[in-house]
C-alpha positions as MATLAB code, in Angstrom:
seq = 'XXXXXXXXXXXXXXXXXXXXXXXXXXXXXXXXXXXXXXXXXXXXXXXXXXXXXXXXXXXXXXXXXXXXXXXXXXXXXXXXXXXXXXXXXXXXXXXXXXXXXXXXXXXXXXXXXXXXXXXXXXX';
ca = [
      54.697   39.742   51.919;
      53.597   36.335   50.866;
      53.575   33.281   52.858;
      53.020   29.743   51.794;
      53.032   27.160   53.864;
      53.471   23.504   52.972;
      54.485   20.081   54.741;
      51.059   19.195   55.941;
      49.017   15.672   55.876;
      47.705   12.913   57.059;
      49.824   11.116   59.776;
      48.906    8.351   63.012;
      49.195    9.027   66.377;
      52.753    9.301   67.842;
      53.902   10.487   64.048;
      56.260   13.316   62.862;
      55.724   15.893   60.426;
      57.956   18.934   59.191;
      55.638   22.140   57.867;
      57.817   24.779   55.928;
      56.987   28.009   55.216;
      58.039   29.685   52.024;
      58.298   33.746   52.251;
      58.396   36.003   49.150;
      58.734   39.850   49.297;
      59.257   42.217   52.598;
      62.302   41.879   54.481;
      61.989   38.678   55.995;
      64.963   38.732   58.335;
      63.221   41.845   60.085;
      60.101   39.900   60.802;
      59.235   37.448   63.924;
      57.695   34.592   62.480;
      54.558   32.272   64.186;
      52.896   29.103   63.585;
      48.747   29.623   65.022;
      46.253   26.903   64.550;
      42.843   26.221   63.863;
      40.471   23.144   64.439;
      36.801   23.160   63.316;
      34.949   25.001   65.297;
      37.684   26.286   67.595;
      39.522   29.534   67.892;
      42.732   29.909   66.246;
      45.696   29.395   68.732;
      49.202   30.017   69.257;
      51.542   27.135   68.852;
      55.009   28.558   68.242;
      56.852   31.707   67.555;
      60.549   32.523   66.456;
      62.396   35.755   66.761;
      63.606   37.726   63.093;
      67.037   36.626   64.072;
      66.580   33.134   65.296;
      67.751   33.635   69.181;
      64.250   33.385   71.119;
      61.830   30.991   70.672;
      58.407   30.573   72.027;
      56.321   27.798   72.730;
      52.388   26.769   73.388;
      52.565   24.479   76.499;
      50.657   21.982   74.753;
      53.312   21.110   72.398;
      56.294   22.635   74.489;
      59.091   19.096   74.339;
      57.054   18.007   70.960;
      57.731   21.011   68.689;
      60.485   22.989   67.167;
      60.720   26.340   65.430;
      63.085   27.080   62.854;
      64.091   29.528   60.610;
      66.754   30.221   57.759;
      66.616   33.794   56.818;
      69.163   33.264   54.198;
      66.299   30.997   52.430;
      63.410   32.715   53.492;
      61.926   29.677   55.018;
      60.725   29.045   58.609;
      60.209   25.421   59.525;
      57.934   23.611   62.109;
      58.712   20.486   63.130;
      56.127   18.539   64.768;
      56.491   15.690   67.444;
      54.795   13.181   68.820;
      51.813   14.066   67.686;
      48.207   13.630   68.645;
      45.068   13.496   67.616;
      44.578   16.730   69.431;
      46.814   18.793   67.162;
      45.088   17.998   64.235;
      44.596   21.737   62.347;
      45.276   24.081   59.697;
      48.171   25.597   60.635;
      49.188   29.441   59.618;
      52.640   30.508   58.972;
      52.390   34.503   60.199;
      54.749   36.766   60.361;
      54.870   40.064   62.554;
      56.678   43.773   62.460;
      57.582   42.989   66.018;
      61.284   40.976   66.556;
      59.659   39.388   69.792;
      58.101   36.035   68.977;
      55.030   36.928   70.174;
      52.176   34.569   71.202;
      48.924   36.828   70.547;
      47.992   36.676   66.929;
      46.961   40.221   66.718;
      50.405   41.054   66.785;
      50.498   39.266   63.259;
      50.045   41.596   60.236;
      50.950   38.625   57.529;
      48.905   35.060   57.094;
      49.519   32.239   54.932;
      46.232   30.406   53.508;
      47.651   27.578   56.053;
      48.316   23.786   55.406;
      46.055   21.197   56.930;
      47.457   18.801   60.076;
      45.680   15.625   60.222;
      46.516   13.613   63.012;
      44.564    9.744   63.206;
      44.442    7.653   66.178;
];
């Protein structure tokens, strides 16, 4: 399984940006698919999570009413659209996809990363 993310940039305070994810090999419409994110010097973190059919969703409260998950299984792509945004989500972000169907917020249930797509939020 591949996984390319892309949709990332540069954006002000209050903005809106849409991050795709591209996914090539595997059976993508078994997999639960996550966005995690990671600021200099910071852990990565959980931000959203669909599950392989679409149904469930699963959200970070700190961007729960800003962001959406998406997917289209028929185009292999899962989408993020993000909200509102701060200064505070500025990140790489990770498309990952997991073997569980739950949308699951702990990234060690992740066995698939993309290289990630930087978030740049200015105020």
């Amino acid at each position: 399984v591949q996984l390319v993310e892309s949709g990332g940039g540069v954006v002000q305070a209050g903005g809106s940006l849409r991050l795709s994810c591209a996914c090539s090999g595997g059976t993508f419409s078994a997999y639960a698919m996550g966005w995690l994110r990671q600021a200099p010097g910071q852990e990565r973190e959980f931000v959203a999570a669909i599950s392989w059919g679409g149904g469930r969703t699963n959200y970070a409260n700190s961007v729960k009413g800003r962001f959406s998950i998406s997917r289209d299984n028929a185009k292999r792509l899962v989408y993020l659209q993000m909200n509102n945004l701060t200064p505070e989500d500025t990140a790489v972000y990770h498309c990952a996809a997991s073997g569980r169907r739950d949308p699951s917020s702990w990234s060690y249930d992740y066995d698939q990363w993309g290289q990630g797509t930087q978030v740049t939020v200015s105020s």
